[in-house]
mmCIF file of C-alpha atoms in Angstrom:
data_model
loop_
_atom_site.group_PDB
_atom_site.id
_atom_site.type_symbol
_atom_site.label_atom_id
_atom_site.label_comp_id
_atom_site.label_asym_id
_atom_site.label_seq_id
_atom_site.Cartn_x
_atom_site.Cartn_y
_atom_site.Cartn_z
ATOM 1 C CA ASP A 1 91.446 -7.240 3.271
ATOM 2 C CA THR A 2 93.310 -7.516 6.561
ATOM 3 C CA GLU A 3 94.957 -4.113 6.401
ATOM 4 C CA VAL A 4 95.574 -1.501 9.036
ATOM 5 C CA THR A 5 97.132 1.715 7.752
ATOM 6 C CA GLN A 6 99.123 4.223 9.757
ATOM 7 C CA THR A 7 100.338 7.724 8.969
ATOM 8 C CA PRO A 8 102.903 9.120 8.975
ATOM 9 C CA LYS A 9 105.521 6.393 8.547
ATOM 10 C CA HIS A 10 108.172 8.530 10.188
ATOM 11 C CA LEU A 11 107.889 11.517 12.505
ATOM 12 C CA VAL A 12 110.555 13.698 14.058
ATOM 13 C CA MET A 13 109.367 16.162 16.651
ATOM 14 C CA GLY A 14 110.799 18.441 19.267
ATOM 15 C CA MET A 15 109.848 18.226 22.906
ATOM 16 C CA THR A 16 107.569 21.270 22.630
ATOM 17 C CA ASN A 17 105.721 20.185 19.495
ATOM 18 C CA LYS A 18 102.197 18.850 19.153
ATOM 19 C CA LYS A 19 101.632 16.124 16.606
ATOM 20 C CA SER A 20 99.170 13.331 15.903
ATOM 21 C CA LEU A 21 99.461 9.759 14.709
ATOM 22 C CA LYS A 22 96.638 8.319 12.665
ATOM 23 C CA CYS A 23 95.385 4.778 12.195
ATOM 24 C CA GLU A 24 92.629 3.443 9.969
ATOM 25 C CA GLN A 25 91.024 0.062 9.349
ATOM 26 C CA HIS A 26 88.149 -0.945 7.096
ATOM 27 C CA MET A 27 87.640 -4.493 8.318
ATOM 28 C CA GLY A 28 84.628 -3.634 10.460
ATOM 29 C CA HIS A 29 86.618 -4.325 13.606
ATOM 30 C CA ARG A 30 85.185 -2.898 16.822
ATOM 31 C CA ALA A 31 88.358 -2.961 18.912
ATOM 32 C CA MET A 32 91.444 -0.851 18.255
ATOM 33 C CA TYR A 33 94.729 -0.634 20.099
ATOM 34 C CA TRP A 34 97.843 1.509 20.457
ATOM 35 C CA TYR A 35 101.171 -0.122 21.290
ATOM 36 C CA LYS A 36 104.658 1.258 21.848
ATOM 37 C CA GLN A 37 107.608 -0.859 20.739
ATOM 38 C CA LYS A 38 111.301 -0.339 21.404
ATOM 39 C CA ALA A 39 113.866 -1.998 19.144
ATOM 40 C CA LYS A 40 113.920 -5.803 19.361
ATOM 41 C CA LYS A 41 111.460 -5.747 22.280
ATOM 42 C CA PRO A 42 107.839 -6.900 22.424
ATOM 43 C CA PRO A 43 105.087 -4.322 21.935
ATOM 44 C CA GLU A 44 103.772 -2.662 25.093
ATOM 45 C CA LEU A 45 100.055 -1.983 25.244
ATOM 46 C CA MET A 46 99.089 1.658 25.738
ATOM 47 C CA PHE A 47 95.348 1.946 25.057
ATOM 48 C CA VAL A 48 92.380 -0.188 24.037
ATOM 49 C CA TYR A 49 89.191 1.112 22.448
ATOM 50 C CA SER A 50 86.153 -1.111 22.303
ATOM 51 C CA TYR A 51 83.127 0.101 20.360
ATOM 52 C CA GLU A 52 84.711 3.563 20.198
ATOM 53 C CA LYS A 53 85.044 3.834 23.966
ATOM 54 C CA LEU A 54 88.318 3.779 25.851
ATOM 55 C CA SER A 55 88.330 0.532 27.804
ATOM 56 C CA ILE A 56 91.960 0.196 28.880
ATOM 57 C CA ASN A 57 94.615 2.810 29.635
ATOM 58 C CA GLU A 58 97.794 1.110 30.773
ATOM 59 C CA SER A 59 98.917 4.000 32.995
ATOM 60 C CA VAL A 60 100.201 5.960 30.036
ATOM 61 C CA PRO A 61 101.482 9.514 30.721
ATOM 62 C CA SER A 62 99.051 12.280 29.863
ATOM 63 C CA ARG A 63 101.369 13.602 27.142
ATOM 64 C CA PHE A 64 99.816 10.777 25.072
ATOM 65 C CA SER A 65 96.130 11.361 24.351
ATOM 66 C CA PRO A 66 94.120 8.838 22.324
ATOM 67 C CA GLU A 67 91.003 9.590 20.352
ATOM 68 C CA CYS A 68 88.587 7.368 18.454
ATOM 69 C CA PRO A 69 86.473 9.597 16.163
ATOM 70 C CA ASN A 70 84.602 6.639 14.667
ATOM 71 C CA SER A 71 84.796 2.877 14.386
ATOM 72 C CA SER A 72 87.406 3.001 11.598
ATOM 73 C CA LEU A 73 89.766 5.659 12.909
ATOM 74 C CA LEU A 74 92.110 5.922 15.834
ATOM 75 C CA ASN A 75 94.355 8.869 16.636
ATOM 76 C CA LEU A 76 97.152 9.361 19.121
ATOM 77 C CA HIS A 77 97.804 12.990 20.018
ATOM 78 C CA LEU A 78 101.309 13.782 21.208
ATOM 79 C CA HIS A 79 102.394 16.778 23.262
ATOM 80 C CA ALA A 80 105.518 17.658 25.215
ATOM 81 C CA LEU A 81 107.143 14.309 24.617
ATOM 82 C CA GLN A 82 110.465 13.215 26.041
ATOM 83 C CA PRO A 83 113.401 11.656 24.157
ATOM 84 C CA GLU A 84 112.643 8.308 25.828
ATOM 85 C CA ASP A 85 109.308 8.316 24.014
ATOM 86 C CA SER A 86 111.157 7.672 20.761
ATOM 87 C CA ALA A 87 109.898 4.299 19.522
ATOM 88 C CA LEU A 88 107.799 2.512 16.931
ATOM 89 C CA TYR A 89 104.113 3.155 17.599
ATOM 90 C CA LEU A 90 101.865 0.381 16.398
ATOM 91 C CA CYS A 91 98.147 0.441 15.867
ATOM 92 C CA ALA A 92 96.148 -2.788 15.818
ATOM 93 C CA SER A 93 92.549 -3.855 15.449
ATOM 94 C CA SER A 94 90.518 -6.966 16.135
ATOM 95 C CA GLN A 95 86.959 -8.026 15.492
ATOM 96 C CA GLU A 96 86.153 -7.496 19.139
ATOM 97 C CA ALA A 97 88.158 -7.052 22.323
ATOM 98 C CA SER A 98 87.698 -10.610 23.492
ATOM 99 C CA ARG A 99 90.079 -13.468 23.953
ATOM 100 C CA SER A 100 89.597 -15.435 20.789
ATOM 101 C CA TYR A 101 90.136 -12.740 18.191
ATOM 102 C CA GLU A 102 93.528 -12.103 16.701
ATOM 103 C CA GLN A 103 94.831 -8.586 16.340
ATOM 104 C CA TYR A 104 95.947 -7.158 13.032
ATOM 105 C CA PHE A 105 98.772 -4.661 13.179
ATOM 106 C CA GLY A 106 99.633 -1.682 11.041
ATOM 107 C CA PRO A 107 103.191 -1.020 9.844
ATOM 108 C CA GLY A 108 103.785 1.513 12.581
ATOM 109 C CA THR A 109 104.989 5.089 12.899
ATOM 110 C CA ARG A 110 108.661 5.513 13.731
ATOM 111 C CA LEU A 111 108.770 8.446 16.168
ATOM 112 C CA THR A 112 111.927 10.311 17.070
ATOM 113 C CA VAL A 113 111.795 12.960 19.782
ATOM 114 C CA THR A 114 114.670 15.450 19.700
ATOM 115 C CA ALA B 1 98.859 -12.889 36.072
ATOM 116 C CA GLN B 2 99.599 -14.412 32.711
ATOM 117 C CA SER B 3 103.077 -14.713 31.266
ATOM 118 C CA VAL B 4 104.860 -16.058 28.230
ATOM 119 C CA ALA B 5 108.423 -17.331 28.030
ATOM 120 C CA GLN B 6 110.486 -17.652 24.892
ATOM 121 C CA PRO B 7 113.687 -19.240 26.171
ATOM 122 C CA GLU B 8 115.805 -18.608 23.077
ATOM 123 C CA ASP B 9 116.927 -15.136 22.035
ATOM 124 C CA GLN B 10 117.992 -16.501 18.671
ATOM 125 C CA VAL B 11 117.488 -19.669 16.653
ATOM 126 C CA ASN B 12 119.794 -20.521 13.758
ATOM 127 C CA VAL B 13 118.806 -23.033 11.121
ATOM 128 C CA ALA B 14 119.963 -23.901 7.624
ATOM 129 C CA GLU B 15 117.568 -23.464 4.719
ATOM 130 C CA GLY B 16 115.607 -26.632 4.044
ATOM 131 C CA ASN B 17 115.923 -27.898 7.612
ATOM 132 C CA PRO B 18 113.008 -28.049 10.037
ATOM 133 C CA LEU B 19 112.711 -25.232 12.537
ATOM 134 C CA THR B 20 111.214 -24.916 16.009
ATOM 135 C CA VAL B 21 110.725 -21.746 18.024
ATOM 136 C CA LYS B 22 109.818 -22.478 21.616
ATOM 137 C CA CYS B 23 107.126 -20.889 23.764
ATOM 138 C CA THR B 24 105.758 -21.725 27.195
ATOM 139 C CA TYR B 25 102.972 -19.931 28.978
ATOM 140 C CA SER B 26 101.323 -19.416 32.329
ATOM 141 C CA VAL B 27 97.695 -18.328 32.507
ATOM 142 C CA SER B 28 94.636 -18.850 34.669
ATOM 143 C CA GLY B 29 91.946 -20.773 32.907
ATOM 144 C CA ASN B 30 92.024 -21.827 29.292
ATOM 145 C CA PRO B 31 94.766 -20.193 27.238
ATOM 146 C CA TYR B 32 94.253 -18.398 23.970
ATOM 147 C CA LEU B 33 97.659 -18.511 22.284
ATOM 148 C CA PHE B 34 99.010 -16.644 19.297
ATOM 149 C CA TRP B 35 102.135 -16.429 17.149
ATOM 150 C CA TYR B 36 103.162 -13.264 15.347
ATOM 151 C CA VAL B 37 106.114 -12.499 13.075
ATOM 152 C CA GLN B 38 107.814 -9.142 12.603
ATOM 153 C CA TYR B 39 110.061 -8.348 9.665
ATOM 154 C CA PRO B 40 112.520 -5.426 9.963
ATOM 155 C CA ASN B 41 110.833 -2.023 10.121
ATOM 156 C CA ARG B 42 107.391 -3.580 9.835
ATOM 157 C CA GLY B 43 104.406 -4.213 12.066
ATOM 158 C CA LEU B 44 103.526 -7.606 13.469
ATOM 159 C CA GLN B 45 101.859 -10.155 11.211
ATOM 160 C CA PHE B 46 99.481 -12.749 12.608
ATOM 161 C CA LEU B 47 100.605 -16.329 11.892
ATOM 162 C CA LEU B 48 98.252 -18.608 13.803
ATOM 163 C CA LYS B 49 96.274 -19.102 16.999
ATOM 164 C CA TYR B 50 95.065 -21.818 19.325
ATOM 165 C CA ILE B 51 91.621 -21.394 20.841
ATOM 166 C CA THR B 52 90.332 -24.917 21.357
ATOM 167 C CA GLY B 53 90.144 -28.245 19.579
ATOM 168 C CA ASP B 54 92.955 -29.909 17.635
ATOM 169 C CA ASN B 55 96.297 -29.462 19.348
ATOM 170 C CA LEU B 56 98.081 -29.007 16.010
ATOM 171 C CA VAL B 57 97.279 -25.638 14.503
ATOM 172 C CA LYS B 58 98.194 -24.730 10.946
ATOM 173 C CA GLY B 59 98.823 -21.148 9.950
ATOM 174 C CA SER B 60 100.227 -18.864 7.309
ATOM 175 C CA TYR B 61 103.363 -19.445 5.206
ATOM 176 C CA GLY B 62 103.575 -23.151 6.093
ATOM 177 C CA PHE B 63 103.937 -22.606 9.824
ATOM 178 C CA GLU B 64 102.223 -24.745 12.413
ATOM 179 C CA ALA B 65 102.198 -24.898 16.192
ATOM 180 C CA GLU B 66 101.531 -27.651 18.663
ATOM 181 C CA PHE B 67 99.604 -26.952 21.848
ATOM 182 C CA ASN B 68 100.654 -29.133 24.784
ATOM 183 C CA LYS B 69 98.554 -28.536 27.863
ATOM 184 C CA SER B 70 100.559 -30.732 30.218
ATOM 185 C CA GLN B 71 103.800 -28.963 29.317
ATOM 186 C CA THR B 72 102.090 -25.556 28.949
ATOM 187 C CA SER B 73 103.848 -25.114 25.644
ATOM 188 C CA PHE B 74 102.951 -23.790 22.211
ATOM 189 C CA HIS B 75 106.004 -24.302 20.012
ATOM 190 C CA LEU B 76 106.094 -22.913 16.472
ATOM 191 C CA LYS B 77 107.308 -25.281 13.767
ATOM 192 C CA LYS B 78 107.955 -25.457 10.052
ATOM 193 C CA PRO B 79 109.090 -28.576 8.192
ATOM 194 C CA SER B 80 111.457 -26.769 5.797
ATOM 195 C CA ALA B 81 112.866 -23.321 6.576
ATOM 196 C CA LEU B 82 113.322 -20.577 3.988
ATOM 197 C CA VAL B 83 115.817 -17.720 4.107
ATOM 198 C CA SER B 84 112.809 -15.394 3.875
ATOM 199 C CA ASP B 85 111.544 -16.795 7.204
ATOM 200 C CA SER B 86 114.325 -14.865 8.950
ATOM 201 C CA ALA B 87 112.516 -12.456 11.284
ATOM 202 C CA LEU B 88 111.549 -11.787 14.890
ATOM 203 C CA TYR B 89 108.886 -14.125 16.231
ATOM 204 C CA PHE B 90 106.593 -13.371 19.156
ATOM 205 C CA CYS B 91 104.417 -15.775 21.105
ATOM 206 C CA ALA B 92 101.478 -14.201 22.938
ATOM 207 C CA VAL B 93 98.641 -15.123 25.276
ATOM 208 C CA ARG B 94 95.458 -13.232 26.023
ATOM 209 C CA ASP B 95 94.426 -12.692 29.644
ATOM 210 C CA MET B 96 91.181 -13.345 31.475
ATOM 211 C CA ARG B 97 89.885 -9.847 30.774
ATOM 212 C CA GLY B 98 90.102 -10.673 27.115
ATOM 213 C CA SER B 99 91.531 -7.405 25.879
ATOM 214 C CA THR B 100 95.223 -7.635 26.596
ATOM 215 C CA LEU B 101 97.847 -9.583 24.690
ATOM 216 C CA THR B 102 100.870 -10.568 26.760
ATOM 217 C CA PHE B 103 103.885 -11.067 24.525
ATOM 218 C CA GLY B 104 107.012 -13.093 25.033
ATOM 219 C CA LYS B 105 110.316 -11.275 24.618
ATOM 220 C CA GLY B 106 110.672 -12.518 21.062
ATOM 221 C CA THR B 107 112.979 -14.953 19.287
ATOM 222 C CA MET B 108 115.089 -13.946 16.317
ATOM 223 C CA LEU B 109 115.077 -16.654 13.673
ATOM 224 C CA LEU B 110 118.023 -16.644 11.275
ATOM 225 C CA VAL B 111 117.883 -19.007 8.314
ATOM 226 C CA SER B 112 121.172 -19.383 6.463
ATOM 227 C CA PRO B 113 121.361 -20.263 2.749
#
């Protein structure tokens, strides 16, 4: 089963709120990713976790805080976001964080910051 | 640094006709190349990849791609397009560090009945 699930599907939050996005995979993958995608644009990498450790942070503002509680779960904690942070947030996983493995994407969380 | 170019913002094709979505790349060393498709309000779906070996790669939903090292291209093809193939297609390459996918800007494929 090549499925990555994400909750919630939609999220509306004010600039002072704290919320979290959740991602789960049960494929035994050891690499997990967060991407941000604006409409009709390619996904932009935010974070990479490899074996539950943060391996890449693409200079993401500190108002985004990732967490990997275990090998199947990935969270993205949100705090004091700006309207320009409104986007589709995609989670992905791959067998390992190496060049040959394809990434499998979840359906995304559509975030609107008001 | 690696890069991917998808020269066409949009490709229009009639149902039943062959389709090609173009992709060229620039990367140090051997390229690992991928195609993904995104339907409206959905995540990306993996279609196929080239790692090594046969230059013609077959993937999901009848798609295939041809790797051409001399032209640094990895064009996506399908012999007979379906209306349901209409979507946004992304070509991607992985970099030397192995963890980062670099995506092209995407090509919208519109298949008319």
